[in-house]
JSON list of C-alpha atoms in Angstrom, two decimals:
[
{"chain": "A", "resi": 1, "resn": "MET", "atom": "CA", "xyz": [17.45, 57.85, -3.08]},
{"chain": "A", "resi": 2, "resn": "HIS", "atom": "CA", "xyz": [15.54, 56.11, -0.30]},
{"chain": "A", "resi": 3, "resn": "THR", "atom": "CA", "xyz": [12.20, 57.01, -1.88]},
{"chain": "A", "resi": 4, "resn": "GLU", "atom": "CA", "xyz": [13.26, 55.43, -5.20]},
{"chain": "A", "resi": 5, "resn": "ASP", "atom": "CA", "xyz": [14.07, 52.19, -3.38]},
{"chain": "A", "resi": 6, "resn": "THR", "atom": "CA", "xyz": [10.62, 52.26, -1.79]},
{"chain": "A", "resi": 7, "resn": "LYS", "atom": "CA", "xyz": [8.99, 52.96, -5.17]},
{"chain": "A", "resi": 8, "resn": "ASP", "atom": "CA", "xyz": [10.98, 50.14, -6.76]},
{"chain": "A", "resi": 9, "resn": "LYS", "atom": "CA", "xyz": [10.02, 47.76, -4.01]},
{"chain": "A", "resi": 10, "resn": "THR", "atom": "CA", "xyz": [6.35, 48.73, -4.27]},
{"chain": "A", "resi": 11, "resn": "LEU", "atom": "CA", "xyz": [6.45, 48.25, -8.04]},
{"chain": "A", "resi": 12, "resn": "TYR", "atom": "CA", "xyz": [8.18, 44.90, -7.59]},
{"chain": "A", "resi": 13, "resn": "VAL", "atom": "CA", "xyz": [5.57, 43.71, -5.08]},
{"chain": "A", "resi": 14, "resn": "GLU", "atom": "CA", "xyz": [2.72, 44.79, -7.38]},
{"chain": "A", "resi": 15, "resn": "LYS", "atom": "CA", "xyz": [4.24, 43.08, -10.43]},
{"chain": "A", "resi": 16, "resn": "SER", "atom": "CA", "xyz": [5.04, 39.96, -8.42]},
{"chain": "A", "resi": 17, "resn": "LYS", "atom": "CA", "xyz": [1.46, 39.77, -7.21]},
{"chain": "A", "resi": 18, "resn": "SER", "atom": "CA", "xyz": [0.17, 40.28, -10.74]},
{"chain": "A", "resi": 19, "resn": "VAL", "atom": "CA", "xyz": [2.39, 37.52, -12.14]},
{"chain": "A", "resi": 20, "resn": "ARG", "atom": "CA", "xyz": [1.32, 35.10, -9.36]},
{"chain": "A", "resi": 21, "resn": "GLN", "atom": "CA", "xyz": [-2.33, 35.80, -10.19]},
{"chain": "A", "resi": 22, "resn": "MET", "atom": "CA", "xyz": [-1.70, 35.21, -13.91]},
{"chain": "A", "resi": 23, "resn": "ILE", "atom": "CA", "xyz": [0.10, 31.93, -13.16]},
{"chain": "A", "resi": 24, "resn": "ARG", "atom": "CA", "xyz": [-2.76, 30.76, -10.93]},
{"chain": "A", "resi": 25, "resn": "ALA", "atom": "CA", "xyz": [-5.32, 31.69, -13.61]},
{"chain": "A", "resi": 26, "resn": "ALA", "atom": "CA", "xyz": [-3.33, 29.86, -16.30]},
{"chain": "A", "resi": 27, "resn": "LYS", "atom": "CA", "xyz": [-3.01, 26.78, -14.09]},
{"chain": "A", "resi": 28, "resn": "ARG", "atom": "CA", "xyz": [-6.74, 26.87, -13.29]},
{"chain": "A", "resi": 29, "resn": "ASN", "atom": "CA", "xyz": [-7.58, 27.17, -17.01]},
{"chain": "A", "resi": 30, "resn": "TYR", "atom": "CA", "xyz": [-5.27, 24.29, -17.88]},
{"chain": "A", "resi": 31, "resn": "GLU", "atom": "CA", "xyz": [-6.78, 22.08, -15.16]},
{"chain": "A", "resi": 32, "resn": "ASN", "atom": "CA", "xyz": [-10.30, 22.97, -16.32]},
{"chain": "A", "resi": 33, "resn": "LYS", "atom": "CA", "xyz": [-9.33, 22.08, -19.89]},
{"chain": "A", "resi": 34, "resn": "LEU", "atom": "CA", "xyz": [-7.95, 18.72, -18.69]},
{"chain": "A", "resi": 35, "resn": "ALA", "atom": "CA", "xyz": [-11.13, 18.05, -16.74]},
{"chain": "A", "resi": 36, "resn": "MET", "atom": "CA", "xyz": [-13.35, 18.93, -19.72]},
{"chain": "A", "resi": 37, "resn": "ASN", "atom": "CA", "xyz": [-11.37, 16.62, -22.02]},
{"chain": "A", "resi": 38, "resn": "ILE", "atom": "CA", "xyz": [-11.02, 13.71, -19.58]},
{"chain": "A", "resi": 39, "resn": "LYS", "atom": "CA", "xyz": [-13.41, 11.50, -21.58]},
{"chain": "A", "resi": 40, "resn": "SER", "atom": "CA", "xyz": [-11.64, 12.06, -24.88]},
{"chain": "A", "resi": 41, "resn": "ASN", "atom": "CA", "xyz": [-8.08, 12.24, -23.53]},
{"chain": "A", "resi": 42, "resn": "PRO", "atom": "CA", "xyz": [-7.75, 10.47, -20.16]},
{"chain": "A", "resi": 43, "resn": "LYS", "atom": "CA", "xyz": [-4.04, 9.82, -20.68]},
{"chain": "A", "resi": 44, "resn": "SER", "atom": "CA", "xyz": [-3.15, 13.54, -20.44]},
{"chain": "A", "resi": 45, "resn": "PHE", "atom": "CA", "xyz": [-5.28, 13.93, -17.32]},
{"chain": "A", "resi": 46, "resn": "TRP", "atom": "CA", "xyz": [-3.61, 11.04, -15.49]},
{"chain": "A", "resi": 47, "resn": "LYS", "atom": "CA", "xyz": [-0.19, 12.15, -16.66]},
{"chain": "A", "resi": 48, "resn": "TYR", "atom": "CA", "xyz": [-0.83, 15.54, -15.06]},
{"chain": "A", "resi": 49, "resn": "VAL", "atom": "CA", "xyz": [-2.20, 13.96, -11.85]},
{"chain": "A", "resi": 50, "resn": "ASN", "atom": "CA", "xyz": [0.74, 11.59, -11.48]},
{"chain": "A", "resi": 51, "resn": "TYR", "atom": "CA", "xyz": [3.27, 14.33, -12.18]},
{"chain": "A", "resi": 52, "resn": "ASN", "atom": "CA", "xyz": [1.75, 16.60, -9.52]},
{"chain": "A", "resi": 53, "resn": "ARG", "atom": "CA", "xyz": [1.40, 14.04, -6.76]},
{"chain": "A", "resi": 54, "resn": "ALA", "atom": "CA", "xyz": [2.40, 15.28, -3.34]},
{"chain": "A", "resi": 55, "resn": "SER", "atom": "CA", "xyz": [4.66, 12.35, -2.63]},
{"chain": "A", "resi": 56, "resn": "LYS", "atom": "CA", "xyz": [7.05, 10.80, -5.06]},
{"chain": "A", "resi": 57, "resn": "PRO", "atom": "CA", "xyz": [7.90, 7.32, -3.79]},
{"chain": "A", "resi": 58, "resn": "ARG", "atom": "CA", "xyz": [11.62, 6.71, -3.55]},
{"chain": "A", "resi": 59, "resn": "VAL", "atom": "CA", "xyz": [13.78, 4.39, -1.48]},
{"chain": "A", "resi": 60, "resn": "GLY", "atom": "CA", "xyz": [17.41, 4.76, -0.63]},
{"chain": "A", "resi": 61, "resn": "PRO", "atom": "CA", "xyz": [20.24, 5.06, -0.29]},
{"chain": "A", "resi": 62, "resn": "LEU", "atom": "CA", "xyz": [20.31, 2.67, 2.67]},
{"chain": "A", "resi": 63, "resn": "THR", "atom": "CA", "xyz": [22.98, 1.92, 5.27]},
{"chain": "A", "resi": 64, "resn": "LYS", "atom": "CA", "xyz": [24.11, -1.65, 5.90]},
{"chain": "A", "resi": 65, "resn": "GLU", "atom": "CA", "xyz": [24.84, -2.95, 9.39]},
{"chain": "A", "resi": 66, "resn": "ASP", "atom": "CA", "xyz": [28.58, -2.40, 8.78]},
{"chain": "A", "resi": 67, "resn": "ALA", "atom": "CA", "xyz": [27.81, 1.33, 8.13]},
{"chain": "A", "resi": 68, "resn": "THR", "atom": "CA", "xyz": [28.44, 1.18, 4.35]},
{"chain": "A", "resi": 69, "resn": "ILE", "atom": "CA", "xyz": [26.00, 3.10, 2.18]},
{"chain": "A", "resi": 70, "resn": "VAL", "atom": "CA", "xyz": [24.23, 1.17, -0.57]},
{"chain": "A", "resi": 71, "resn": "SER", "atom": "CA", "xyz": [22.33, 2.76, -3.45]},
{"chain": "A", "resi": 72, "resn": "ASP", "atom": "CA", "xyz": [21.94, 0.03, -6.09]},
{"chain": "A", "resi": 73, "resn": "THR", "atom": "CA", "xyz": [18.47, -1.51, -6.24]},
{"chain": "A", "resi": 74, "resn": "GLN", "atom": "CA", "xyz": [19.51, -5.14, -5.76]},
{"chain": "A", "resi": 75, "resn": "SER", "atom": "CA", "xyz": [21.47, -4.46, -2.56]},
{"chain": "A", "resi": 76, "resn": "MET", "atom": "CA", "xyz": [18.74, -2.18, -1.18]},
{"chain": "A", "resi": 77, "resn": "ALA", "atom": "CA", "xyz": [16.15, -4.90, -1.84]},
{"chain": "A", "resi": 78, "resn": "GLU", "atom": "CA", "xyz": [18.29, -7.43, 0.03]},
{"chain": "A", "resi": 79, "resn": "ILE", "atom": "CA", "xyz": [18.69, -5.07, 3.01]},
{"chain": "A", "resi": 80, "resn": "LEU", "atom": "CA", "xyz": [14.94, -4.41, 3.17]},
{"chain": "A", "resi": 81, "resn": "ASN", "atom": "CA", "xyz": [14.18, -8.12, 2.82]},
{"chain": "A", "resi": 82, "resn": "ASP", "atom": "CA", "xyz": [16.52, -8.94, 5.71]},
{"chain": "A", "resi": 83, "resn": "LYS", "atom": "CA", "xyz": [14.93, -6.26, 7.93]},
{"chain": "A", "resi": 84, "resn": "PHE", "atom": "CA", "xyz": [11.39, -7.42, 7.19]},
{"chain": "A", "resi": 85, "resn": "PHE", "atom": "CA", "xyz": [12.40, -11.02, 7.82]},
{"chain": "A", "resi": 86, "resn": "GLU", "atom": "CA", "xyz": [13.87, -10.02, 11.20]},
{"chain": "A", "resi": 87, "resn": "ALA", "atom": "CA", "xyz": [10.84, -7.96, 12.16]},
{"chain": "A", "resi": 88, "resn": "PHE", "atom": "CA", "xyz": [8.23, -10.55, 11.34]},
{"chain": "A", "resi": 89, "resn": "ASN", "atom": "CA", "xyz": [9.97, -13.80, 12.27]},
{"chain": "A", "resi": 90, "resn": "ARG", "atom": "CA", "xyz": [11.28, -13.14, 15.78]},
{"chain": "A", "resi": 91, "resn": "GLU", "atom": "CA", "xyz": [8.31, -14.49, 17.69]},
{"chain": "A", "resi": 92, "resn": "SER", "atom": "CA", "xyz": [8.92, -17.81, 19.35]},
{"chain": "A", "resi": 93, "resn": "LEU", "atom": "CA", "xyz": [6.13, -20.32, 19.81]},
{"chain": "A", "resi": 94, "resn": "MET", "atom": "CA", "xyz": [7.45, -20.95, 23.31]},
{"chain": "A", "resi": 95, "resn": "ASN", "atom": "CA", "xyz": [6.48, -17.42, 24.50]},
{"chain": "A", "resi": 96, "resn": "ILE", "atom": "CA", "xyz": [2.78, -17.44, 23.60]},
{"chain": "A", "resi": 97, "resn": "PRO", "atom": "CA", "xyz": [0.82, -15.90, 26.50]},
{"chain": "A", "resi": 98, "resn": "ILE", "atom": "CA", "xyz": [-1.87, -17.87, 28.29]},
{"chain": "A", "resi": 99, "resn": "VAL", "atom": "CA", "xyz": [-5.24, -16.15, 28.06]},
{"chain": "A", "resi": 100, "resn": "SER", "atom": "CA", "xyz": [-7.38, -16.36, 31.14]},
{"chain": "A", "resi": 101, "resn": "ILE", "atom": "CA", "xyz": [-11.14, -15.88, 31.19]},
{"chain": "A", "resi": 102, "resn": "LYS", "atom": "CA", "xyz": [-11.85, -12.52, 32.81]},
{"chain": "A", "resi": 103, "resn": "THR", "atom": "CA", "xyz": [-15.62, -12.81, 33.17]},
{"chain": "A", "resi": 104, "resn": "ASP", "atom": "CA", "xyz": [-18.17, -15.39, 34.15]},
{"chain": "A", "resi": 105, "resn": "THR", "atom": "CA", "xyz": [-20.87, -14.10, 31.82]},
{"chain": "A", "resi": 106, "resn": "ARG", "atom": "CA", "xyz": [-21.35, -15.90, 28.58]},
{"chain": "A", "resi": 107, "resn": "LEU", "atom": "CA", "xyz": [-23.15, -14.87, 25.43]},
{"chain": "A", "resi": 108, "resn": "SER", "atom": "CA", "xyz": [-26.11, -17.20, 25.49]},
{"chain": "A", "resi": 109, "resn": "SER", "atom": "CA", "xyz": [-28.10, -15.97, 22.51]},
{"chain": "A", "resi": 110, "resn": "VAL", "atom": "CA", "xyz": [-27.99, -13.43, 19.74]},
{"chain": "A", "resi": 111, "resn": "VAL", "atom": "CA", "xyz": [-31.23, -11.94, 18.55]},
{"chain": "A", "resi": 112, "resn": "ILE", "atom": "CA", "xyz": [-31.16, -10.64, 15.00]},
{"chain": "A", "resi": 113, "resn": "ASN", "atom": "CA", "xyz": [-34.33, -8.97, 13.85]},
{"chain": "A", "resi": 114, "resn": "GLU", "atom": "CA", "xyz": [-35.37, -7.61, 10.48]},
{"chain": "A", "resi": 115, "resn": "ALA", "atom": "CA", "xyz": [-35.02, -3.94, 11.51]},
{"chain": "A", "resi": 116, "resn": "VAL", "atom": "CA", "xyz": [-31.40, -4.41, 12.63]},
{"chain": "A", "resi": 117, "resn": "VAL", "atom": "CA", "xyz": [-30.46, -6.25, 9.43]},
{"chain": "A", "resi": 118, "resn": "TYR", "atom": "CA", "xyz": [-32.16, -3.57, 7.31]},
{"chain": "A", "resi": 119, "resn": "ASP", "atom": "CA", "xyz": [-30.34, -0.81, 9.20]},
{"chain": "A", "resi": 120, "resn": "VAL", "atom": "CA", "xyz": [-26.97, -2.50, 8.77]},
{"chain": "A", "resi": 121, "resn": "LEU", "atom": "CA", "xyz": [-27.53, -3.11, 5.05]},
{"chain": "A", "resi": 122, "resn": "THR", "atom": "CA", "xyz": [-28.66, 0.45, 4.33]},
{"chain": "A", "resi": 123, "resn": "HIS", "atom": "CA", "xyz": [-25.66, 1.94, 6.16]},
{"chain": "A", "resi": 124, "resn": "LEU", "atom": "CA", "xyz": [-22.97, -0.01, 4.31]},
{"chain": "A", "resi": 125, "resn": "LYS", "atom": "CA", "xyz": [-20.30, 2.09, 2.59]},
{"chain": "A", "resi": 126, "resn": "GLN", "atom": "CA", "xyz": [-21.51, 1.78, -0.98]},
{"chain": "A", "resi": 127, "resn": "ASP", "atom": "CA", "xyz": [-18.19, 2.67, -2.56]},
{"chain": "A", "resi": 128, "resn": "SER", "atom": "CA", "xyz": [-16.35, -0.14, -0.75]},
{"chain": "A", "resi": 129, "resn": "ALA", "atom": "CA", "xyz": [-14.99, -3.19, -2.52]},
{"chain": "A", "resi": 130, "resn": "ALA", "atom": "CA", "xyz": [-16.93, -6.42, -2.71]},
{"chain": "A", "resi": 131, "resn": "GLY", "atom": "CA", "xyz": [-16.50, -8.92, 0.09]},
{"chain": "A", "resi": 132, "resn": "LEU", "atom": "CA", "xyz": [-15.26, -12.50, -0.16]},
{"chain": "A", "resi": 133, "resn": "ASP", "atom": "CA", "xyz": [-18.66, -13.49, -1.52]},
{"chain": "A", "resi": 134, "resn": "GLY", "atom": "CA", "xyz": [-18.17, -11.11, -4.47]},
{"chain": "A", "resi": 135, "resn": "ILE", "atom": "CA", "xyz": [-21.30, -9.07, -3.68]},
{"chain": "A", "resi": 136, "resn": "ARG", "atom": "CA", "xyz": [-20.81, -5.31, -3.79]},
{"chain": "A", "resi": 137, "resn": "PRO", "atom": "CA", "xyz": [-22.13, -3.28, -0.82]},
{"chain": "A", "resi": 138, "resn": "LYS", "atom": "CA", "xyz": [-24.13, -1.07, -3.18]},
{"chain": "A", "resi": 139, "resn": "ILE", "atom": "CA", "xyz": [-26.14, -4.10, -4.33]},
{"chain": "A", "resi": 140, "resn": "LEU", "atom": "CA", "xyz": [-26.75, -5.15, -0.70]},
{"chain": "A", "resi": 141, "resn": "ALA", "atom": "CA", "xyz": [-27.84, -1.63, 0.27]},
{"chain": "A", "resi": 142, "resn": "ASN", "atom": "CA", "xyz": [-30.18, -1.30, -2.71]},
{"chain": "A", "resi": 143, "resn": "SER", "atom": "CA", "xyz": [-31.66, -4.74, -1.97]},
{"chain": "A", "resi": 144, "resn": "ALA", "atom": "CA", "xyz": [-32.02, -4.20, 1.78]},
{"chain": "A", "resi": 145, "resn": "THR", "atom": "CA", "xyz": [-35.82, -4.28, 1.78]},
{"chain": "A", "resi": 146, "resn": "TYR", "atom": "CA", "xyz": [-35.78, -7.69, 0.08]},
{"chain": "A", "resi": 147, "resn": "LEU", "atom": "CA", "xyz": [-32.82, -9.17, 1.99]},
{"chain": "A", "resi": 148, "resn": "ALA", "atom": "CA", "xyz": [-33.60, -8.04, 5.54]},
{"chain": "A", "resi": 149, "resn": "LYS", "atom": "CA", "xyz": [-36.25, -10.67, 6.29]},
{"chain": "A", "resi": 150, "resn": "PRO", "atom": "CA", "xyz": [-34.41, -13.73, 4.90]},
{"chain": "A", "resi": 151, "resn": "LEU", "atom": "CA", "xyz": [-31.13, -12.69, 6.54]},
{"chain": "A", "resi": 152, "resn": "SER", "atom": "CA", "xyz": [-32.83, -12.11, 9.89]},
{"chain": "A", "resi": 153, "resn": "LEU", "atom": "CA", "xyz": [-34.18, -15.67, 9.80]},
{"chain": "A", "resi": 154, "resn": "TYR", "atom": "CA", "xyz": [-30.66, -17.08, 9.34]},
{"chain": "A", "resi": 155, "resn": "GLN", "atom": "CA", "xyz": [-29.50, -17.72, 12.92]}
]
């Protein structure tokens, strides 16, 4: 009887492994199909991505200061609002530290040359968002040869 249990377990392990491989293959095929059809059907792709996110944002239930548990959205929002208000409004203007100068050396001049400006422009993260001026880093990087000289003159 012991040998039958071993055979059954071995058969179970083999079948389990086979089913896991089939599930992985089916999932891989489905994901490939979604990726191939992303241009024609982006909604299904993003639905799949959002459904399979690692974290599903959720808040609550929360505990009030009197130890009662609150789960309705309005009360939870009020509790969170109160906590944020406490955390960010405690600083008193009377306790601002006095900053002393810790060195006698002063920055007397800054030399900006064309090579430094060119290097900085070409090493910008091109996929970053535009700055306050509205100019995208990719445009600055691609225009580095033309912008380096005029920007190095601006001192």
